[in-house]
N, CA, C and O atoms as a printed pandas DataFrame, in Angstrom:
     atom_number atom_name residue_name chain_id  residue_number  x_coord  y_coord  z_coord
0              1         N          UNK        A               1  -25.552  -21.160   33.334
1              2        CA          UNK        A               1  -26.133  -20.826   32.062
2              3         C          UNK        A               1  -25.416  -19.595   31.505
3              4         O          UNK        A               1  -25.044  -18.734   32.303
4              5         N          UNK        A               2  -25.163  -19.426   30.008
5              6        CA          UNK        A               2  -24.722  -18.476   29.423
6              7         C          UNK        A               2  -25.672  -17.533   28.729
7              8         O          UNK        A               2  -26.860  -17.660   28.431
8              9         N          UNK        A               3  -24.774  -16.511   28.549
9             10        CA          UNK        A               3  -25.946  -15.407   27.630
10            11         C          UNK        A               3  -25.734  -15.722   26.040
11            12         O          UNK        A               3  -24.665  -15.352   25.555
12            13         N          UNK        A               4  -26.674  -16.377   25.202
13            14        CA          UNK        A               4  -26.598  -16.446   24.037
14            15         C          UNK        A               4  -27.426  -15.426   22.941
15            16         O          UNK        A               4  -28.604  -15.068   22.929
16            17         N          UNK        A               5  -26.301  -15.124   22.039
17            18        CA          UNK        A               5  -27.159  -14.215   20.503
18            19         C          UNK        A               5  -26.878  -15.320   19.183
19            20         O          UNK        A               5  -25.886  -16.012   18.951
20            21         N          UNK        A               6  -27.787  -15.221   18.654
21            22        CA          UNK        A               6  -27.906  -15.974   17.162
22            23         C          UNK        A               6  -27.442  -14.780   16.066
23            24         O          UNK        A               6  -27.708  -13.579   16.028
24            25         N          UNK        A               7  -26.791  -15.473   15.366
25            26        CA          UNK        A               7  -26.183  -14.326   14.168
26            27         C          UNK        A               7  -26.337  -14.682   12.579
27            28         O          UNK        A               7  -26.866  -15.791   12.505
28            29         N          UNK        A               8  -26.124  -14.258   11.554
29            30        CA          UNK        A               8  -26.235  -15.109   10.433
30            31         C          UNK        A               8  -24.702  -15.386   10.421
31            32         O          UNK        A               8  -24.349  -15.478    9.245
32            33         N          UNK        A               9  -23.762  -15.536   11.189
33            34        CA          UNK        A               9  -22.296  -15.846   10.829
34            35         C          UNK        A               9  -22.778  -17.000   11.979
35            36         O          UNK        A               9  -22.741  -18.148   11.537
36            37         N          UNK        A              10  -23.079  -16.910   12.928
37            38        CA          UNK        A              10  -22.854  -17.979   13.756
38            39         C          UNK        A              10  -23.608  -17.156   15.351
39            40         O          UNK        A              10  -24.390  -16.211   15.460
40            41         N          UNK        A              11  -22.967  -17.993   16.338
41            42        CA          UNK        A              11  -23.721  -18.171   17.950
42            43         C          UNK        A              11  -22.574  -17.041   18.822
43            44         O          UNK        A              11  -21.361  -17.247   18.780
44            45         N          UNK        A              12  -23.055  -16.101   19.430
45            46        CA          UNK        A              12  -22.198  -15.326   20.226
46            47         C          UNK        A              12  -23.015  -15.703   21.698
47            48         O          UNK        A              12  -24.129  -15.273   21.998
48            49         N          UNK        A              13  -22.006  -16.787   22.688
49            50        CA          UNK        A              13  -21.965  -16.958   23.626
50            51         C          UNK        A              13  -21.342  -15.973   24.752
51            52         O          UNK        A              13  -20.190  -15.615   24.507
52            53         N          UNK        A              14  -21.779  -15.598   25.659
53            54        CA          UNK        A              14  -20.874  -15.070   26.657
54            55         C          UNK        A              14  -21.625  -15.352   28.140
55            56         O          UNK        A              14  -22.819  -15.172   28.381
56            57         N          UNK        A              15  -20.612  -15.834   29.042
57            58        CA          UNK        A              15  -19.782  -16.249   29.927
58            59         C          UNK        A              15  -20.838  -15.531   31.090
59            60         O          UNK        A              15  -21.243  -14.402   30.814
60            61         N          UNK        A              16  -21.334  -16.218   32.506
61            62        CA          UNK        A              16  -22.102  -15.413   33.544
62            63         C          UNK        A              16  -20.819  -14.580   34.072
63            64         O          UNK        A              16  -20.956  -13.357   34.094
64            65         N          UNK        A              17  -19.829  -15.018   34.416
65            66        CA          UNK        A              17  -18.763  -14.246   34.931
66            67         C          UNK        A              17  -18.145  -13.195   34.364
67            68         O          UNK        A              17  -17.680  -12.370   35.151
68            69         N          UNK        A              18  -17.979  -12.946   32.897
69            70        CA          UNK        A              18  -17.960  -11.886   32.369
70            71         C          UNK        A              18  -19.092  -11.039   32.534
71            72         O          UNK        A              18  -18.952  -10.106   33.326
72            73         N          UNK        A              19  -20.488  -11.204   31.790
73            74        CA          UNK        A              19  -21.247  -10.281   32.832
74            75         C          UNK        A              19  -21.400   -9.737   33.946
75            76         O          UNK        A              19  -21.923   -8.634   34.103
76            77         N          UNK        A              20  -20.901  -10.546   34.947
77            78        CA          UNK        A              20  -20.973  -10.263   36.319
78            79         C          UNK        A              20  -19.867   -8.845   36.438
79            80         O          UNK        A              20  -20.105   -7.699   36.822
80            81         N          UNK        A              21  -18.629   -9.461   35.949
81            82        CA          UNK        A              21  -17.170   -8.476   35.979
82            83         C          UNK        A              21  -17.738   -6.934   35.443
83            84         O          UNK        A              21  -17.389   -5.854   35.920
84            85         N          UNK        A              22  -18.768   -7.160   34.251
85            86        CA          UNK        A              22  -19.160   -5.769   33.220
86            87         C          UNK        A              22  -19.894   -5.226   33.908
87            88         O          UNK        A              22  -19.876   -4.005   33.755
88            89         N          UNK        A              23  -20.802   -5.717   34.884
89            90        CA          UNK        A              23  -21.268   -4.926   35.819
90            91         C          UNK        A              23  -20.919   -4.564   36.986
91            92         O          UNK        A              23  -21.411   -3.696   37.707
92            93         N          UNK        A              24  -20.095   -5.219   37.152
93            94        CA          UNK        A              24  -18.861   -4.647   38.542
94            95         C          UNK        A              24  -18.768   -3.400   38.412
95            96         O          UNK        A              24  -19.121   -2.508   39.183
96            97         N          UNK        A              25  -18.072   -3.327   36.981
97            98        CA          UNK        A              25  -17.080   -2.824   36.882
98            99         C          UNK        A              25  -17.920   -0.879   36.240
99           100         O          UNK        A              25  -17.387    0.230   36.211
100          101         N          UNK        A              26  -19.294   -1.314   35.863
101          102        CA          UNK        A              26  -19.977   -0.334   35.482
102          103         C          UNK        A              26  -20.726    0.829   36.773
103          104         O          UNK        A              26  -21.100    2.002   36.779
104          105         N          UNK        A              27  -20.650   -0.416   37.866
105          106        CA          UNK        A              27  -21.543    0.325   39.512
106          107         C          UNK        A              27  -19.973    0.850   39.779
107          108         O          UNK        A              27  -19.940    2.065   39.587
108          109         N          UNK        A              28  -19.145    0.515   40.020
109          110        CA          UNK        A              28  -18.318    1.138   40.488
110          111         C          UNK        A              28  -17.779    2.351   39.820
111          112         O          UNK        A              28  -16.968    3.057   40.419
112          113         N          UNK        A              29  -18.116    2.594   38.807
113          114        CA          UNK        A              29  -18.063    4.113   38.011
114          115         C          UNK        A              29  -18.787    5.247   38.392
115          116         O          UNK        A              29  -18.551    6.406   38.051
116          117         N          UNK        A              30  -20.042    4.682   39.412
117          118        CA          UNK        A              30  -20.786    5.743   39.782
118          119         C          UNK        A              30  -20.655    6.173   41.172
119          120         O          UNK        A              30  -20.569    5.439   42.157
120          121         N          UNK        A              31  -20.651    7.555   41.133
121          122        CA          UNK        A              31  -20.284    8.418   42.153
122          123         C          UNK        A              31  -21.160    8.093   43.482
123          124         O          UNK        A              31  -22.349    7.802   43.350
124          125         N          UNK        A              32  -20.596    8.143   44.674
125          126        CA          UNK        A              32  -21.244    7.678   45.872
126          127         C          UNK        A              32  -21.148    5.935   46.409
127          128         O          UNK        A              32  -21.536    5.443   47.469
128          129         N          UNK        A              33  -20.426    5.230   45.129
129          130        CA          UNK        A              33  -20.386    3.820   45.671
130          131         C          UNK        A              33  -18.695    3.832   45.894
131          132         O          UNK        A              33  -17.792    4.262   45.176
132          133         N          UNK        A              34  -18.689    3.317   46.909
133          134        CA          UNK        A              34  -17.560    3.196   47.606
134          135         C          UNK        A              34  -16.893    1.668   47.773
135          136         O          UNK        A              34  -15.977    1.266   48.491
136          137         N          UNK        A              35  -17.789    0.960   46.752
137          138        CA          UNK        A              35  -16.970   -0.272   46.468
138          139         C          UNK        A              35  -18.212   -1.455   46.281
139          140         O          UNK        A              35  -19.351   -1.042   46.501
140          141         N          UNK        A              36  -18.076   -2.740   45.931
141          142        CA          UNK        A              36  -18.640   -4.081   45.612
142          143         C          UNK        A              36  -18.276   -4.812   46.990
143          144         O          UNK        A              36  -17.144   -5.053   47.410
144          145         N          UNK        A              37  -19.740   -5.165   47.708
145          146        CA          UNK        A              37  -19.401   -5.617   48.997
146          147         C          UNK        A              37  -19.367   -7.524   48.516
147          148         O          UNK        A              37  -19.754   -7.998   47.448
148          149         N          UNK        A              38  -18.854   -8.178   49.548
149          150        CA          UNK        A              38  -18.675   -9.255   49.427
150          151         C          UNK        A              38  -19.298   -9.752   50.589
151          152         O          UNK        A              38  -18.954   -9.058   51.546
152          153         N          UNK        A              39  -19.970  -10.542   50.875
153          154        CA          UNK        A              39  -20.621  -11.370   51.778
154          155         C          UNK        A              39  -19.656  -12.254   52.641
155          156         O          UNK        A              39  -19.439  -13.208   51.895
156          157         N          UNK        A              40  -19.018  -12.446   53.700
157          158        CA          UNK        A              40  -18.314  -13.545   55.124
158          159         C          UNK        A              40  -19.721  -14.477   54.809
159          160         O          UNK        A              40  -20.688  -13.995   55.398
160          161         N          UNK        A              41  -19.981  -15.449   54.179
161          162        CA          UNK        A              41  -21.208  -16.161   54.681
162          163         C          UNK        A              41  -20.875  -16.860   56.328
163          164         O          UNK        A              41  -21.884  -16.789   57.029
164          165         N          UNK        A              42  -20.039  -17.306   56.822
165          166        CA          UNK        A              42  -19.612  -17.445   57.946
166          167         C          UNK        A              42  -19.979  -16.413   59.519
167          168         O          UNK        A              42  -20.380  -16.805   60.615
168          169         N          UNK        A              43  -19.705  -15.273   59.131
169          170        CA          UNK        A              43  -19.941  -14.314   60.091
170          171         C          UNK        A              43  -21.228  -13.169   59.245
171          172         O          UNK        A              43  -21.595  -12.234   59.957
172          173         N          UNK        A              44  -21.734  -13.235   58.106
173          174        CA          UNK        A              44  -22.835  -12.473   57.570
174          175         C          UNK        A              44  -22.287  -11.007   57.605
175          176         O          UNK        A              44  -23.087  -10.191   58.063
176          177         N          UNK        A              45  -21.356  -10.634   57.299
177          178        CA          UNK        A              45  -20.053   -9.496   57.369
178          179         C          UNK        A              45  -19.905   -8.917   56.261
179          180         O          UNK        A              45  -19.025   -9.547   55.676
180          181         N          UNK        A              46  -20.282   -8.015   55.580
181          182        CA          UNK        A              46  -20.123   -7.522   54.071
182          183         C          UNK        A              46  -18.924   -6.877   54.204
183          184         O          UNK        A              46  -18.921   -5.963   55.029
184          185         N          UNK        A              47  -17.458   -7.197   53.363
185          186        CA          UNK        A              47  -16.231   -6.812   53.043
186          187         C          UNK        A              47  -16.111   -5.699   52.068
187          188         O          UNK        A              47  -17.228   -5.183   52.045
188          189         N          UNK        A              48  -15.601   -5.286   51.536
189          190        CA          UNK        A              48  -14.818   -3.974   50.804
190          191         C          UNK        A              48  -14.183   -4.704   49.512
191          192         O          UNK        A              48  -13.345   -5.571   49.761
192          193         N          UNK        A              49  -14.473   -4.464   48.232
193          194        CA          UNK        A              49  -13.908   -5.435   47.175
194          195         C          UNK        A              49  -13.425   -4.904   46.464
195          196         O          UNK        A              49  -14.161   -4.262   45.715
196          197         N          UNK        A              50  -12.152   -4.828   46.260
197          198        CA          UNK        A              50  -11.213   -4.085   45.155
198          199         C          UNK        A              50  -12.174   -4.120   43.551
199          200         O          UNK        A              50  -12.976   -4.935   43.093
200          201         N          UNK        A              51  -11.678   -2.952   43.093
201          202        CA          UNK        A              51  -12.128   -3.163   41.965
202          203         C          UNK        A              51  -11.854   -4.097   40.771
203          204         O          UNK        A              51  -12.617   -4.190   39.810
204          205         N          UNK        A              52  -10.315   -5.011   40.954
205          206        CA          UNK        A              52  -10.389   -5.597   39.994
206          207         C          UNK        A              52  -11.468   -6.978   40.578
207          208         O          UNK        A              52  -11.992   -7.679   39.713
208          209         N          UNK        A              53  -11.595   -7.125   41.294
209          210        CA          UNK        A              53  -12.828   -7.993   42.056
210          211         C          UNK        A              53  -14.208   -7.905   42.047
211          212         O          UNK        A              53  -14.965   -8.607   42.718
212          213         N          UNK        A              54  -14.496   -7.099   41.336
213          214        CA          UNK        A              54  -15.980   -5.590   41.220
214          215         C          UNK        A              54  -16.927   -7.645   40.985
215          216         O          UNK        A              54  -17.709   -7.921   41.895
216          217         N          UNK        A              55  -16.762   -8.641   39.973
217          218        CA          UNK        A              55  -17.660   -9.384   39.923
218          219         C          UNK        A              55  -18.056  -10.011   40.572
219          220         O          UNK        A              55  -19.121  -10.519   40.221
220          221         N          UNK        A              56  -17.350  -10.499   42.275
221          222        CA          UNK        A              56  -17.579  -11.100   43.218
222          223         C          UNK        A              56  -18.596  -10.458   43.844
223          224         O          UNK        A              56  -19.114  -10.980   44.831
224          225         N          UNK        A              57  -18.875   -9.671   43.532
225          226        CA          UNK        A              57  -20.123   -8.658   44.548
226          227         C          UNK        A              57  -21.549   -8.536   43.530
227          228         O          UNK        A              57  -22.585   -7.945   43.835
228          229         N          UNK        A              58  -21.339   -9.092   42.561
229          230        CA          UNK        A              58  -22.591   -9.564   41.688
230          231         C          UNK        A              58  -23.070  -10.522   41.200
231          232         O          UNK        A              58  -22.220  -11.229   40.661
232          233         N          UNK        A              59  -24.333  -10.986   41.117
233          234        CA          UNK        A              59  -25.119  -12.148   41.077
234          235         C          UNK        A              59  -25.795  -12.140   39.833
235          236         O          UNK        A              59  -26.544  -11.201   39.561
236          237         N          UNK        A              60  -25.613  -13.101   39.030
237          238        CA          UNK        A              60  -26.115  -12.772   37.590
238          239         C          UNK        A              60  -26.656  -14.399   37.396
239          240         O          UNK        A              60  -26.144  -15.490   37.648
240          241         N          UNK        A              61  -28.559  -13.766   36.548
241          242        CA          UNK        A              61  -29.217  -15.014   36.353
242          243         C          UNK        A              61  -29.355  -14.687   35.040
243          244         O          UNK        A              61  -29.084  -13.610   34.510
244          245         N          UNK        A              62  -29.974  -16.093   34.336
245          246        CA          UNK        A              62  -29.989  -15.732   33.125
246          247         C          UNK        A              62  -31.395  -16.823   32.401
247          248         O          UNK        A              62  -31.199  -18.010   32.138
248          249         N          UNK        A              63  -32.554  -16.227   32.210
249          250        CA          UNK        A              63  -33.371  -16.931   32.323
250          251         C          UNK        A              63  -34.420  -16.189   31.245
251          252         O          UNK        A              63  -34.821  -15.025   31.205
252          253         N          UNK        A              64  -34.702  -17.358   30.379
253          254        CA          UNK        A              64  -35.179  -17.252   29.036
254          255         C          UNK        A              64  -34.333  -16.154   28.111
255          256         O          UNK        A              64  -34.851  -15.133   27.657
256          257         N          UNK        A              65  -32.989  -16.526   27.916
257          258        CA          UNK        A              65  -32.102  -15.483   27.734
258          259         C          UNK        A              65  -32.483  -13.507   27.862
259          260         O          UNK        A              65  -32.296  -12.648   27.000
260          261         N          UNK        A              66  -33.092  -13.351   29.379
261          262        CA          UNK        A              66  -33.254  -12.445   29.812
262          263         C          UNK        A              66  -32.289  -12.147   30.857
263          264         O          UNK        A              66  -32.240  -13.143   31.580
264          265         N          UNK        A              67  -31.706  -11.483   31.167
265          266        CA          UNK        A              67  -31.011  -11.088   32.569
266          267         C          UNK        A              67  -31.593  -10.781   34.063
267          268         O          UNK        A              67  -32.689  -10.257   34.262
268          269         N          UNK        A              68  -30.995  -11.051   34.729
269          270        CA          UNK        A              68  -31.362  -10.810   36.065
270          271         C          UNK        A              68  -30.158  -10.165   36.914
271          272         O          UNK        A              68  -29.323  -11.038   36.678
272          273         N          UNK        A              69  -29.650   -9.470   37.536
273          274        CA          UNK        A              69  -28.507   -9.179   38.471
274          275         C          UNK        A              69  -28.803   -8.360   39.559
275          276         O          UNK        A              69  -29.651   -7.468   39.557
276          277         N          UNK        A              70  -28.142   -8.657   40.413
277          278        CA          UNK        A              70  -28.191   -8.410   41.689
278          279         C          UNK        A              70  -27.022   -7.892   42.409
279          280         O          UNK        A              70  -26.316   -8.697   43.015
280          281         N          UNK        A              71  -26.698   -6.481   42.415
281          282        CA          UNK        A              71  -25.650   -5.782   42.698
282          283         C          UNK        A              71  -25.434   -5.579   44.203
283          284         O          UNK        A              71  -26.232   -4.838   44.776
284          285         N          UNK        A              72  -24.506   -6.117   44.869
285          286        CA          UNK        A              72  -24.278   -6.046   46.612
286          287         C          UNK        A              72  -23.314   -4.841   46.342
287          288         O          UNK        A              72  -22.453   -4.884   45.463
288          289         N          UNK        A              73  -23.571   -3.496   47.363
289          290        CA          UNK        A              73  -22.910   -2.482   47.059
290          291         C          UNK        A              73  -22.580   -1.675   48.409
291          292         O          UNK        A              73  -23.434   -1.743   49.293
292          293         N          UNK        A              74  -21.479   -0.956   48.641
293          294        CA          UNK        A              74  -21.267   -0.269   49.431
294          295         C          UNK        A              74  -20.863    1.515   49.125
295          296         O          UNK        A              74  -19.905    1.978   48.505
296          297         N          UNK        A              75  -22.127    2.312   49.903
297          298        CA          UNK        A              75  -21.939    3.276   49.358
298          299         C          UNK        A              75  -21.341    4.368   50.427
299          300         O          UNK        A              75  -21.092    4.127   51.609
300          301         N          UNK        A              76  -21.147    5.753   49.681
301          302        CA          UNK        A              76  -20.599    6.587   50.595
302          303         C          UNK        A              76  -20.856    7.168   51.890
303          304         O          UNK        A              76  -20.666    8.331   51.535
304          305         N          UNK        A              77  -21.006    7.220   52.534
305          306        CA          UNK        A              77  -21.427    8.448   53.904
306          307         C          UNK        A              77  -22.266    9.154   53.497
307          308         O          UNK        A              77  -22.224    9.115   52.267
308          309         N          UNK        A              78  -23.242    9.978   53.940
309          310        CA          UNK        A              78  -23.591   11.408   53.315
310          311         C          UNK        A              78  -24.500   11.134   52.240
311          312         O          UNK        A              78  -25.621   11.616   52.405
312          313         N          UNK        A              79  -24.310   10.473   51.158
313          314        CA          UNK        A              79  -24.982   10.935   49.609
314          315         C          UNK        A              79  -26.349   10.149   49.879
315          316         O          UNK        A              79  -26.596    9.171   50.585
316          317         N          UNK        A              80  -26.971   10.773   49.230
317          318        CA          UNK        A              80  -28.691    9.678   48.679
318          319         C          UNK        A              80  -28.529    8.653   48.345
319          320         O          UNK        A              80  -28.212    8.350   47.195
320          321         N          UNK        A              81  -28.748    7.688   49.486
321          322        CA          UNK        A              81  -28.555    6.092   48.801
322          323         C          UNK        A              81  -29.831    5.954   47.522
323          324         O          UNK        A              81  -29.609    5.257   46.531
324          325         N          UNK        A              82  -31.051    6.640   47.678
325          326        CA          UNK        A              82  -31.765    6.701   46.419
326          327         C          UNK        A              82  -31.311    7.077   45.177
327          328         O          UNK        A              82  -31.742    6.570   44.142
328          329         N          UNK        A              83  -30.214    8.193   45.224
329          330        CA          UNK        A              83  -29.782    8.747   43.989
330          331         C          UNK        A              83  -29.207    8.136   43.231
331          332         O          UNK        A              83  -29.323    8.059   42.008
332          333         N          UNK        A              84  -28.004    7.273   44.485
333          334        CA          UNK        A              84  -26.733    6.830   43.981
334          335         C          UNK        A              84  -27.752    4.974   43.266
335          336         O          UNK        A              84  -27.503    4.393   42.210
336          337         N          UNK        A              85  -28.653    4.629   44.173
337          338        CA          UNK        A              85  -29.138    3.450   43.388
338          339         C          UNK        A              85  -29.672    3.757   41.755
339          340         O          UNK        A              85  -29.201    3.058   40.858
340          341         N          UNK        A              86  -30.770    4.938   41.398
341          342        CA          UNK        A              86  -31.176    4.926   40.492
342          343         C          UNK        A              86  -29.933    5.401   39.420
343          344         O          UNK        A              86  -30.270    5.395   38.236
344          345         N          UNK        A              87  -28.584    5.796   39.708
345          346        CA          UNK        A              87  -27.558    6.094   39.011
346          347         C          UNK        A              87  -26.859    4.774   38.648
347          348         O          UNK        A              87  -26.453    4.556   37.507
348          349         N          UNK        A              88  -26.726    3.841   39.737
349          350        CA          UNK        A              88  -26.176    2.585   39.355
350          351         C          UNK        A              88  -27.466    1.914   38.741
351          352         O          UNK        A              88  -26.835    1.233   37.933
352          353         N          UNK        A              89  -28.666    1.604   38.514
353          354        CA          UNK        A              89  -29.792    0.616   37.588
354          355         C          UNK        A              89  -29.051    1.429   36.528
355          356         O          UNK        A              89  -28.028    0.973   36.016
356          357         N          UNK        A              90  -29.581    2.717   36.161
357          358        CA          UNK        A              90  -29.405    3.149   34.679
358          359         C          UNK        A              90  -28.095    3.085   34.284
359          360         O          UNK        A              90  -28.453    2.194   33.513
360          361         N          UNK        A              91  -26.920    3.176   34.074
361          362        CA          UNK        A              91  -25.136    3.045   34.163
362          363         C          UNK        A              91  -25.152    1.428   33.802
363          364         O          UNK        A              91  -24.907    1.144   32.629
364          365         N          UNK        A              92  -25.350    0.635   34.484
365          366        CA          UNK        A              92  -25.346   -0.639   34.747
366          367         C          UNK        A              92  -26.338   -1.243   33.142
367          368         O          UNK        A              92  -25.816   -1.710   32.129
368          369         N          UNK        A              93  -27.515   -1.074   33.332
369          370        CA          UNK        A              93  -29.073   -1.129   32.179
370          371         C          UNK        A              93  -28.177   -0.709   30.813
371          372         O          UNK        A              93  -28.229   -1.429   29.815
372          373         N          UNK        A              94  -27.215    0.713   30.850
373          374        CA          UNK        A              94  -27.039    0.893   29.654
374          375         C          UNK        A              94  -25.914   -0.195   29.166
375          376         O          UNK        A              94  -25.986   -0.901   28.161
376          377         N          UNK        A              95  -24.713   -0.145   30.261
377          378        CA          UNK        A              95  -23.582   -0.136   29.803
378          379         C          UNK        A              95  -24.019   -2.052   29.170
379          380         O          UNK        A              95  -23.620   -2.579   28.131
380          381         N          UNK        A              96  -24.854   -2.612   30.166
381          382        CA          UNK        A              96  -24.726   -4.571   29.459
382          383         C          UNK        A              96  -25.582   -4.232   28.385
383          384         O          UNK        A              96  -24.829   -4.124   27.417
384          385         N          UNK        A              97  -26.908   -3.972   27.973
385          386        CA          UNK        A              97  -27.582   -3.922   26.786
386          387         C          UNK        A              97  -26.818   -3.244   25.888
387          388         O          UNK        A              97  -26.853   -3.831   24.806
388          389         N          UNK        A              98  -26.124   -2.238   25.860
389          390        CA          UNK        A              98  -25.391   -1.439   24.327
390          391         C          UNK        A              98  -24.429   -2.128   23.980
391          392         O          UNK        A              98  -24.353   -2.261   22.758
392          393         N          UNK        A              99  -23.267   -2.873   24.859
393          394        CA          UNK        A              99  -22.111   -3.650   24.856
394          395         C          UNK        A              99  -22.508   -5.049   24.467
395          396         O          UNK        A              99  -21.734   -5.711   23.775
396          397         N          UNK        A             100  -23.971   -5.680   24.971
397          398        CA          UNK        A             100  -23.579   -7.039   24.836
398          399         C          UNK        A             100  -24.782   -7.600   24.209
399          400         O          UNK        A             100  -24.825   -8.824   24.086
400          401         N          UNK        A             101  -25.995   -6.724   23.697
401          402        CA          UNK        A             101  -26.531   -6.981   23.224
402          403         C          UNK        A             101  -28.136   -7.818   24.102
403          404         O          UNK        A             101  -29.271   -7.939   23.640
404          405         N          UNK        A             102  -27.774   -8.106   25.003
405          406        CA          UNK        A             102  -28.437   -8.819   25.868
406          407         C          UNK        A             102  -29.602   -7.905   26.612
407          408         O          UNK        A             102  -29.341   -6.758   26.975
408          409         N          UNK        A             103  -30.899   -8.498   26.809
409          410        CA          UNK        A             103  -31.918   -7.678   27.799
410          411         C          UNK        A             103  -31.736   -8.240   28.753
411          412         O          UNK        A             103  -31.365   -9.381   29.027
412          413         N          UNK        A             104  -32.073   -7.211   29.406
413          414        CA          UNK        A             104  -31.979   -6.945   31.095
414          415         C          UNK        A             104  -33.902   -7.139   31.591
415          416         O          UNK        A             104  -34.816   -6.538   31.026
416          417         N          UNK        A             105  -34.032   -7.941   32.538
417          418        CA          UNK        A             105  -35.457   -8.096   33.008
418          419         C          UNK        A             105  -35.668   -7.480   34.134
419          420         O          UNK        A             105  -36.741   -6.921   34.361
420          421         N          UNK        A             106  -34.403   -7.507   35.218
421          422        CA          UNK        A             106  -34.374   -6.910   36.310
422          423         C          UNK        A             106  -32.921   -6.671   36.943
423          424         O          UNK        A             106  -32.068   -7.559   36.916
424          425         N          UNK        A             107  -32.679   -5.297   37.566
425          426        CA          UNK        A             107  -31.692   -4.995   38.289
426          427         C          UNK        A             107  -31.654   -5.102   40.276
427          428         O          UNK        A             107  -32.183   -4.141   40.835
428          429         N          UNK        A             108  -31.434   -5.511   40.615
429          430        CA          UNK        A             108  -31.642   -4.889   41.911
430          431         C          UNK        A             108  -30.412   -4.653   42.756
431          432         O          UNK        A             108  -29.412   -5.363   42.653
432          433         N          UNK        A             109  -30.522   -3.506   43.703
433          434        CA          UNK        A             109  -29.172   -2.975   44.312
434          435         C          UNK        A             109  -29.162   -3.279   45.710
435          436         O          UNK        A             109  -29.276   -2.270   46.405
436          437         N          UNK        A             110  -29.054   -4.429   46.380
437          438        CA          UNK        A             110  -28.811   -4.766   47.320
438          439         C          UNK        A             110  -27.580   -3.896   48.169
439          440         O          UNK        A             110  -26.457   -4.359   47.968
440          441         N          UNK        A             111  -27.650   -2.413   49.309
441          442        CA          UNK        A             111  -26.837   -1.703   49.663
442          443         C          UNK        A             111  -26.699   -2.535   50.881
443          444         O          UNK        A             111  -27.629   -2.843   51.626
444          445         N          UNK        A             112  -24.817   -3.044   51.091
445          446        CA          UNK        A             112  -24.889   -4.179   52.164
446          447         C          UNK        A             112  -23.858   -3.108   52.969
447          448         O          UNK        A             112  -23.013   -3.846   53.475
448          449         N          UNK        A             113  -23.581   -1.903   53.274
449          450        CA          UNK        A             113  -22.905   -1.523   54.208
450          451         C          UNK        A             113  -23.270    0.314   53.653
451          452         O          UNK        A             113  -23.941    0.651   52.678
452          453         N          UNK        A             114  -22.455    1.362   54.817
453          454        CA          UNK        A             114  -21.983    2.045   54.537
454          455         C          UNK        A             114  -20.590    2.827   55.052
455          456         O          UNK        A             114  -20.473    2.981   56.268
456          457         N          UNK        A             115  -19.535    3.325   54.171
457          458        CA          UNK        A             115  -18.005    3.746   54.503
458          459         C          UNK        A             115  -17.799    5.359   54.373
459          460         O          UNK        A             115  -17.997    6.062   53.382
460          461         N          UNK        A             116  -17.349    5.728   55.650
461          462        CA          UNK        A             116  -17.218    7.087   55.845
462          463         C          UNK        A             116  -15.938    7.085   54.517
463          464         O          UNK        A             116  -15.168    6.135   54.653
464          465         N          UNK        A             117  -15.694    7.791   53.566
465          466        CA          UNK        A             117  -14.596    8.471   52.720
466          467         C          UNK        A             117  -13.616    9.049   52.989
467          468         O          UNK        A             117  -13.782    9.873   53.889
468          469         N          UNK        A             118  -12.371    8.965   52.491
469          470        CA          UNK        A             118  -11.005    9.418   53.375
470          471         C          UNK        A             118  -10.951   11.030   52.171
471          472         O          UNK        A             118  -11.116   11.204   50.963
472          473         N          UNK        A             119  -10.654   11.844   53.263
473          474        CA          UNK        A             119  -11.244   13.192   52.646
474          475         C          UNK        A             119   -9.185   13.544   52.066
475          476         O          UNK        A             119   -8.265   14.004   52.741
476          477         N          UNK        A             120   -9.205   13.078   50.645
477          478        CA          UNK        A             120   -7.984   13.490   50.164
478          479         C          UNK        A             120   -7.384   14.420   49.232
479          480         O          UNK        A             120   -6.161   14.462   49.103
């Protein structure tokens, strides 16, 4: 299913996978996440996901053209996994509703690992 807006020019469709990518790409802006984990369904193994990959690590529903997503995340060593979650809902909440016009019904931050940081 796609995210649809009605316009008086016409229908602005967009794509679950572009959403997915816009929110990749919005958690990974925030400080303390150390990347978009990816699921081994095979071995149940959460991987390390480059950022141009940020959408493979998100799950996007789309129901009564409301949103749903589900962010698999890997965060830093050390920091408040509380902090760093309520930093990625709000980051995430702003960046798809101001950009795409679309409501958001629910976020959730599924934290599937954590990675000590290479101190550089």
């Amino acid at each position: 299913m796609k995210g649809k807006m009605s316009t008086n020019m016409g229908n602005i469709v967009i794509d679950r996978d572009v959403l997915a990518k816009y929110a990749g790409t919005a958690t990974m802006e925030c400080i303390g996440i150390a990347g978009m984990a990816s699921l081994n369904v095979k071995d149940g193994v959460a991987g390390l996901l480059k950022k141009e990959n940020a959408g493979r690590g998100v799950n996007v529903y789309i129901v009564n053209n409301k949103l749903k997503i589900e962010l698999h995340v890997i965060v830093a060593y050390g920091v408040s996994i509380r902090a760093v979650a309520q930093n990625v809902l709000e980051n995430v909440r702003y960046k798809i509703e101001e950009f795409t016009g679309l409501e958001i019904e629910a976020i959730n931050v599924v934290v599937e690992g954590v990675r000590i940081m290479d101190e550089d």
